[in-house]
Short mmCIF file of C-alpha atoms and ligand atoms in Angstrom, two decimals:
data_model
loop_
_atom_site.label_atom_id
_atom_site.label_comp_id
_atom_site.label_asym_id
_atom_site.label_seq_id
_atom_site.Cartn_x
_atom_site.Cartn_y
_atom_site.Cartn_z
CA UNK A 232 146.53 175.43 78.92
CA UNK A 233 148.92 172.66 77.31
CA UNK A 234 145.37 170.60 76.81
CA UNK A 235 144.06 173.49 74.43
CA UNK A 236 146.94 174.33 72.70
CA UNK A 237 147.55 170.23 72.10
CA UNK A 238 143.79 170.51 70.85
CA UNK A 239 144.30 173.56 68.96
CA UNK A 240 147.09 171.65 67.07
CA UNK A 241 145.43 168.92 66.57
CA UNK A 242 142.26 170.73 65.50
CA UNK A 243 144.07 172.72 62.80
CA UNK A 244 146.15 170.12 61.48
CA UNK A 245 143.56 167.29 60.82
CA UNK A 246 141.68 169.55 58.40
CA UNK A 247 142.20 169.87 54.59
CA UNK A 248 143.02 173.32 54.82
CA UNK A 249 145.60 173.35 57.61
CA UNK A 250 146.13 176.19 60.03
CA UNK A 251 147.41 176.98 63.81
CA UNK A 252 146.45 179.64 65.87
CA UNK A 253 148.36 182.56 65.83
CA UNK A 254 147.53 183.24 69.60
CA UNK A 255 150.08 180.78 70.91
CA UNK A 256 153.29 182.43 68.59
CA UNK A 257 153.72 184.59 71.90
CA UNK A 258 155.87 182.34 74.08
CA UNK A 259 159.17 183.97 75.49
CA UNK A 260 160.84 183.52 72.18
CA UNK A 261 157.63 184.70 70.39
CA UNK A 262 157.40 188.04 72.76
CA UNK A 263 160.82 189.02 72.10
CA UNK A 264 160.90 188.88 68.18
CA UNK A 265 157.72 190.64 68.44
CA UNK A 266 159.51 193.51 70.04
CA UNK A 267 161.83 192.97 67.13
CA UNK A 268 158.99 193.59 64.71
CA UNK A 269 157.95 196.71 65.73
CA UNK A 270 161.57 198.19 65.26
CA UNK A 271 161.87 196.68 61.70
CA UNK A 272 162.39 199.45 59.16
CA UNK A 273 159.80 197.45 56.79
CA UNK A 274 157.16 197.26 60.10
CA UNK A 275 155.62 200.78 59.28
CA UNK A 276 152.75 200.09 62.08
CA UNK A 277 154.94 200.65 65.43
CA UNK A 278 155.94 203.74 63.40
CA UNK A 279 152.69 205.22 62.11
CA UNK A 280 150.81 204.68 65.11
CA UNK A 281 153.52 206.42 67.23
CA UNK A 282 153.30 209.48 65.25
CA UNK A 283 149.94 210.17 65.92
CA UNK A 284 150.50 209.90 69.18
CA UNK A 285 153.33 212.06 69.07
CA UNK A 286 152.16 214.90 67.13
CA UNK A 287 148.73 215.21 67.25
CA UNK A 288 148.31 214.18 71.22
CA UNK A 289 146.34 217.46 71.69
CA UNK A 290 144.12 216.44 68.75
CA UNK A 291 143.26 213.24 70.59
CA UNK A 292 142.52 214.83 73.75
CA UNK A 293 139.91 217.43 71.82
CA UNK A 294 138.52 214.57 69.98
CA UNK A 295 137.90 212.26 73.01
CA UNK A 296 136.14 215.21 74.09
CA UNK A 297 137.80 214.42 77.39
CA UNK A 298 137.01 217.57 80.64
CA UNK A 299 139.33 218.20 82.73
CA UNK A 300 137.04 218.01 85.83
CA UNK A 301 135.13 215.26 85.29
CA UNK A 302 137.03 211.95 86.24
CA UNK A 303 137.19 208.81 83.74
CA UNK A 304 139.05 205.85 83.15
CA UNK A 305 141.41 204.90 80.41
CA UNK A 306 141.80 201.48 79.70
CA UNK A 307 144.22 199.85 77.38
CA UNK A 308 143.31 196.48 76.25
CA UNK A 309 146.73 194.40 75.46
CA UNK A 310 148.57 197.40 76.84
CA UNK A 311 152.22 196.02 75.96
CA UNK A 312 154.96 198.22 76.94
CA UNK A 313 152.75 201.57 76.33
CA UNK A 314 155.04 203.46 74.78
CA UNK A 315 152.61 204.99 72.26
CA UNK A 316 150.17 205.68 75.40
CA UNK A 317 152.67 206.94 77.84
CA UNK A 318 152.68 210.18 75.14
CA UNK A 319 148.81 210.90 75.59
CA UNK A 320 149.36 209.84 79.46
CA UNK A 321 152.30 212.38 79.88
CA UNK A 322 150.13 215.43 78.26
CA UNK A 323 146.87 214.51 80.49
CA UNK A 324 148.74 214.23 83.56
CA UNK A 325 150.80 217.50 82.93
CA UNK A 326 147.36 219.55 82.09
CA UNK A 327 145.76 218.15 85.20
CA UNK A 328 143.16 215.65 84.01
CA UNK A 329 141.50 213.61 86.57
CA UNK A 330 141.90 210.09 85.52
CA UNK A 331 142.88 206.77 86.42
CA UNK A 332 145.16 204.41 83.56
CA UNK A 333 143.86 200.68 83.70
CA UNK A 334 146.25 198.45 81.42
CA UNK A 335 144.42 195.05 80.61
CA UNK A 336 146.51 191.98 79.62
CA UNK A 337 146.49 188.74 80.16
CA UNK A 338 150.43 188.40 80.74
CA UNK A 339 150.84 189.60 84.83
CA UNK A 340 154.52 190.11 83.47
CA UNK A 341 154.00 192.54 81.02
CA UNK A 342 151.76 194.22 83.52
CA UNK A 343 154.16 193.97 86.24
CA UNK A 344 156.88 195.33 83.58
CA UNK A 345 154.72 198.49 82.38
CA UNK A 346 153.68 199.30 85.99
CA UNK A 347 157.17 199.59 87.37
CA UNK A 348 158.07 202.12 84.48
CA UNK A 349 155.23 203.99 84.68
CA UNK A 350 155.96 204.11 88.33
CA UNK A 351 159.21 206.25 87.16
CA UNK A 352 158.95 207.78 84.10
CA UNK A 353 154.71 209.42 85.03
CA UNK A 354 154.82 209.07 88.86
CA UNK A 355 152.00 211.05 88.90
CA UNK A 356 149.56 209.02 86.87
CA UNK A 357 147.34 206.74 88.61
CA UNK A 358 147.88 202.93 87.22
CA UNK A 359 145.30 200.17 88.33
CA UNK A 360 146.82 197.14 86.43
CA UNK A 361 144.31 194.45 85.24
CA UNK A 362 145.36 190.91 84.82
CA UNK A 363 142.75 188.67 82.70
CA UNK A 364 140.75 188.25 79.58
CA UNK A 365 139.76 191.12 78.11
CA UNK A 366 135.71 190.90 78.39
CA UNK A 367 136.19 189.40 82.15
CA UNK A 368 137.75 192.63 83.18
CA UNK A 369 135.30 195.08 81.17
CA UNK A 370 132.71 192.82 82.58
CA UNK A 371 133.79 193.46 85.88
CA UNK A 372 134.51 197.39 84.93
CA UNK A 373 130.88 197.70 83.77
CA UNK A 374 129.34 198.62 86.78
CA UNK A 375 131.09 201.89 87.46
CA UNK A 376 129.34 204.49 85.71
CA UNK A 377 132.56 206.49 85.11
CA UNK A 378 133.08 207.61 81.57
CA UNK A 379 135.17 205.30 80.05
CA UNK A 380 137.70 205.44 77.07
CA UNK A 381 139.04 202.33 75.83
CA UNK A 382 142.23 201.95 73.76
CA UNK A 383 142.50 198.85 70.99
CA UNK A 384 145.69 199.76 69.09
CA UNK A 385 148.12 198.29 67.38
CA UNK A 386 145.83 197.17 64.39
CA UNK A 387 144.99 194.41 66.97
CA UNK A 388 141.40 194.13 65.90
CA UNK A 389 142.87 193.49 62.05
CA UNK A 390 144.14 189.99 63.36
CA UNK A 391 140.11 188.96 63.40
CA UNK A 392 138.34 188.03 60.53
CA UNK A 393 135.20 190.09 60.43
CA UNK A 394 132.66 188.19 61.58
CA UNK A 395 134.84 187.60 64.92
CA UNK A 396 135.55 191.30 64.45
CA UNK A 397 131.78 192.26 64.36
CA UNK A 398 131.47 190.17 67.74
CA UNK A 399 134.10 191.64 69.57
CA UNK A 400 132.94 194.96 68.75
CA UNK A 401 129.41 193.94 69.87
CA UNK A 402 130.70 192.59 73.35
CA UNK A 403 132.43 195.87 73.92
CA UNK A 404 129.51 198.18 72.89
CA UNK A 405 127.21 196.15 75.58
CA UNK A 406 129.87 196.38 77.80
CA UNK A 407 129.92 200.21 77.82
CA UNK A 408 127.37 203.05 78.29
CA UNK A 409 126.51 205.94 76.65
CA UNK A 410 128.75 208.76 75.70
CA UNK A 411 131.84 205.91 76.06
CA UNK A 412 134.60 205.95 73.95
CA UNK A 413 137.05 203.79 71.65
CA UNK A 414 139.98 204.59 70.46
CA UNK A 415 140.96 202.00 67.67
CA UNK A 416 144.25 201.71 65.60
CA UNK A 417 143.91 200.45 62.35
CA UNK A 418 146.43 199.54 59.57
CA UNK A 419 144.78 201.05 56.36
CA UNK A 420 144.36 199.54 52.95
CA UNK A 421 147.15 200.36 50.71
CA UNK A 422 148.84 198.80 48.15
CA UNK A 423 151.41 195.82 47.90
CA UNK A 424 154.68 196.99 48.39
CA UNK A 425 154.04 198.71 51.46
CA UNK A 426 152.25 196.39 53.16
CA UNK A 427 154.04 193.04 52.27
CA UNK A 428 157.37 193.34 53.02
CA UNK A 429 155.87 194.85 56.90
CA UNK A 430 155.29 190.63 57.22
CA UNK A 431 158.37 189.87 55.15
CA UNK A 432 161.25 191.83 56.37
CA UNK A 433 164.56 191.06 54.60
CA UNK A 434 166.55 190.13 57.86
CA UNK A 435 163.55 187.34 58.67
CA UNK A 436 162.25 188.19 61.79
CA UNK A 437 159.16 187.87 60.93
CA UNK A 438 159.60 185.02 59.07
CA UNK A 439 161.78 183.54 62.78
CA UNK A 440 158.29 184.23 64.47
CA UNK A 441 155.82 182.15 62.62
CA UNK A 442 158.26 179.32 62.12
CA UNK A 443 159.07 180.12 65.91
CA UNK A 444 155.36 178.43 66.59
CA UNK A 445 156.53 175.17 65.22
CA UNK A 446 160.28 175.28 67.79
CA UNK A 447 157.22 175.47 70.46
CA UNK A 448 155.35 172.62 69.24
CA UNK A 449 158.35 170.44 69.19
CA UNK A 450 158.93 171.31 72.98
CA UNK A 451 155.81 171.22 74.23
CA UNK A 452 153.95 168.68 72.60
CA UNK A 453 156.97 166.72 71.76
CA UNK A 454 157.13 166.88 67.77
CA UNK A 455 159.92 166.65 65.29
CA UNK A 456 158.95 169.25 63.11
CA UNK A 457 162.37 170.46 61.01
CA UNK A 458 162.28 174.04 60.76
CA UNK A 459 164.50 173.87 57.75
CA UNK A 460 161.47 171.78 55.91
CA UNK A 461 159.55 174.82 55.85
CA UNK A 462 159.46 178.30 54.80
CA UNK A 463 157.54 181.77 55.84
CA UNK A 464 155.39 182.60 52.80
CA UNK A 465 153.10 185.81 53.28
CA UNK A 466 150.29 187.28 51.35
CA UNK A 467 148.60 190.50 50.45
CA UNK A 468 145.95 191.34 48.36
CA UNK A 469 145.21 194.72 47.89
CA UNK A 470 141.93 194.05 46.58
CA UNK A 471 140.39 192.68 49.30
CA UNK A 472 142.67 194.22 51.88
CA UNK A 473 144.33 191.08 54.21
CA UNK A 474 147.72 190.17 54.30
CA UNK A 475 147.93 186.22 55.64
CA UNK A 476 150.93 184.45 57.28
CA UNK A 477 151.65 180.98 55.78
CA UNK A 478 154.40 178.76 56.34
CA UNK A 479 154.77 176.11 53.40
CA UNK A 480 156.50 173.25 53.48
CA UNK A 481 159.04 172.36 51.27
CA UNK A 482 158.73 168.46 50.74
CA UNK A 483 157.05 165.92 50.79
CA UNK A 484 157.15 165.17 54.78
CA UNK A 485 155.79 163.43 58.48
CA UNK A 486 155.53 164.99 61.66
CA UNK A 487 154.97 163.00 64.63
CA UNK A 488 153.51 164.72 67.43
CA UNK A 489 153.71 162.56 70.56
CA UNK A 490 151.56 164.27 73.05
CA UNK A 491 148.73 164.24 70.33
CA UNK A 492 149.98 160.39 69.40
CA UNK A 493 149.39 161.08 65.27
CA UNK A 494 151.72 161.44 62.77
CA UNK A 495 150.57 164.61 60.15
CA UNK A 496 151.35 164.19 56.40
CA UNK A 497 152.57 167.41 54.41
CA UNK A 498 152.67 167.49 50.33
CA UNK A 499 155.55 169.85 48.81
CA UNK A 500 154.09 173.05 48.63
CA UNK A 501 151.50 172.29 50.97
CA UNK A 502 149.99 175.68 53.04
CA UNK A 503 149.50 176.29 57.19
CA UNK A 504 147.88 178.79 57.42
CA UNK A 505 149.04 180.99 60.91
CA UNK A 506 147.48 184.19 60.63
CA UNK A 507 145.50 187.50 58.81
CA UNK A 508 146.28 191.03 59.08
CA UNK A 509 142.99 192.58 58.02
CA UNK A 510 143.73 196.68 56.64
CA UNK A 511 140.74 198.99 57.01
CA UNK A 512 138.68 201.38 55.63
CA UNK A 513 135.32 203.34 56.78
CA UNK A 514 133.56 201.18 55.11
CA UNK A 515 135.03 198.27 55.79
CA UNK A 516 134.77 199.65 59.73
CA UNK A 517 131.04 200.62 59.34
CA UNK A 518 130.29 197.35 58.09
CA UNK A 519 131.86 195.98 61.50
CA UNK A 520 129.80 198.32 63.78
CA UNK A 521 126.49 197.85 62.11
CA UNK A 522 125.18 195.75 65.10
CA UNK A 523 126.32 197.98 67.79
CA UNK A 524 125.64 201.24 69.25
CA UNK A 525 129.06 202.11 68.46
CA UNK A 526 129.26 205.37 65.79
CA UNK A 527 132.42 206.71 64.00
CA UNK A 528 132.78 210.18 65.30
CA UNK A 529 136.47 211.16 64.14
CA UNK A 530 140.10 209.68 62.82
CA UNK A 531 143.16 210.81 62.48
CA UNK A 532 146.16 209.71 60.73
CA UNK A 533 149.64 209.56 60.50
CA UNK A 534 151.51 211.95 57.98
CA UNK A 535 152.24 209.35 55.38
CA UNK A 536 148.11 208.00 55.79
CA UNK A 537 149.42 204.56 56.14
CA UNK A 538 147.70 204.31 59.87
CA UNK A 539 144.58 205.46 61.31
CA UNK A 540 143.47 205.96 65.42
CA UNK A 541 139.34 205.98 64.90
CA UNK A 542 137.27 207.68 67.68
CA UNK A 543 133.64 205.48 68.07
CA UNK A 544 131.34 206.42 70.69
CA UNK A 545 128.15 204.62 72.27
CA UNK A 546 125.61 206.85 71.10
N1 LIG B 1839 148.42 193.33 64.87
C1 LIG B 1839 149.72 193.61 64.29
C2 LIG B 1839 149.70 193.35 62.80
O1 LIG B 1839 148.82 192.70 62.30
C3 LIG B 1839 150.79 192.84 64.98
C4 LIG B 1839 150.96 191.40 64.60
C5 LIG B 1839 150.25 190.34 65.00
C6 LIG B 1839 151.97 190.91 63.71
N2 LIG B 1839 150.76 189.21 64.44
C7 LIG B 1839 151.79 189.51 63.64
C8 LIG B 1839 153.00 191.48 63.01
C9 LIG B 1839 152.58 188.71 62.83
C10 LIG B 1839 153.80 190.69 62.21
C11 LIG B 1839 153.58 189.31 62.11
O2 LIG B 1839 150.57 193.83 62.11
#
């Protein structure tokens, strides 16, 4: 783990165009300002998502095309604290569907965390937690003919580019069979002041949680970044719909990082690139699912149409 991440560092430092993976912001720290995020009143996503949940949960249900006699599974890749899916989980259980819930993550703590609530708040849902990567477990799911609905939410899938986007989505198509399901939340494309400030809230969270990435590299990989050297510097362009996370530094400066044994030179102004936040549209989705089996077959939205839940199925 620490040899990656020292890699990963090392990797996306040494080039002209610096960067650093936005997988490893989620330490302890990281995890907790997330939660932060999602109750921003700038972070509309949390919101929007939640809403469809909320008040169209029937509508999902109809559009899943989900029986209740016939027994499926429901799995929730990165299932975090489920709050969105404990609505459609409440309305299944209470009309008597036959199901079992199978939260993936890769954190046995968040699992652990989600189980034990579930446990009081839906005692009568059937939870089967899943600790791993997420195409190790579907792997090991494929076998089981059940019908299967998976859950992606969270505009999860817009932290891709699209070419790793279009491979994702072609791993999960082969690892499904026909008549299976996804349910996919996606941030739409909309214009600049909406979407911005959601990755530049005015109390700094979010800017706290990418310079968060550089507190860990100081204590893991022994560094002397200064935090105060640098500053959270996000973009959005409606045109081609991405918002990217930057942090820029402010002078001219050296950062020795000791487990790597190199010393990394940043010019004033200078760009690291951290992360995008790719917004959809059906095209933009289509384009993603040409090389799968995967078809759109419905989408709903929240009432302001800043969020969309698509339905594919393997056809
Ligand atoms: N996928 C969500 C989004 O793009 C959550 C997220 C991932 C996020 N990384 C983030 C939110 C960084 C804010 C900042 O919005």
């Amino acid at each position: 783990m620490i040899e990656q991440f020292k890699e990963a560092v090392n990797n996306g430092l040494s080039t002209p165009h610096k960067n650093l993976p936005s997988k490893y912001f989620y330490d302890k720290k990281g995890d907790a300002l997330f939660v932060k995020i999602m109750g921003l009143p700038e972070y509309y996503l949390t919101r929007a998502e939640h809403d469809i949940f909320k008040n169209q949960t029937s509508n999902i249900i109809t559009s899943l095309k989900l029986e209740k006699d016939t027994y499926f599974e429901l799995i929730e890749l990165g299932a975090g604290n489920g709050t969105k899916t404990k609505e459609l989980l409440k309305l299944l259980s209470k009309e008597g569907y036959n199901f079992d819930y199978l939260p993936v993550d890769i954190s046995q703590n968040a699992l652990d965390n989600l189980e034990n609530n579930l446990k009081t708040e839906l005692p009568f849902v059937s939870v089967k937690t899943k600790q791993g990567d997420y195409f190790e477990v579907l792997e090991s799911l494929r076998h089981s003919k059940h019908p299967k609905v998976i859950l992606f939410l969270g505009s999860n899938i817009g932290n891709m580019n699209d070419a790793i986007a279009s491979i994702f989505m072609q791993n999960l198509s082969a690892n499904l069979n026909l008549g299976d399901k996804l349910f996919l939340g996606v941030d739409l494309i909309k214009s600049e002041d909406i979407v911005l400030p959601a990755y530049n809230d005015s109390q700094g969270v979010t800017a706290a949680f990418n310079l968060n990435l550089l507190d860990r590299i100081n204590k893991e990989l022994d560094a002397d970044f200064n935090r105060n050297n640098f500053i959270h510097t996000p973009t959005y362009n409606e045109k081609e719909g991405i918002a990217k996370s930057y942090i820029t530094s402010t002078i001219n400066q050296d950062v020795h990082i000791k487990a790597i044994n190199k010393t990394f030179s940043f010019i004033k102004n200078e760009k690291i690139h951290l992360e995008i936040s790719r917004k959809y549209n059906d095209e933009i989705l289509n384009n993603i699912i040409t090389n799968t089996q995967f078809n759109i077959k419905n989408k709903l939205s929240d009432s302001n149409n800043y969020f969309a839940n698509y339905i594919l199925e393997i056809e």
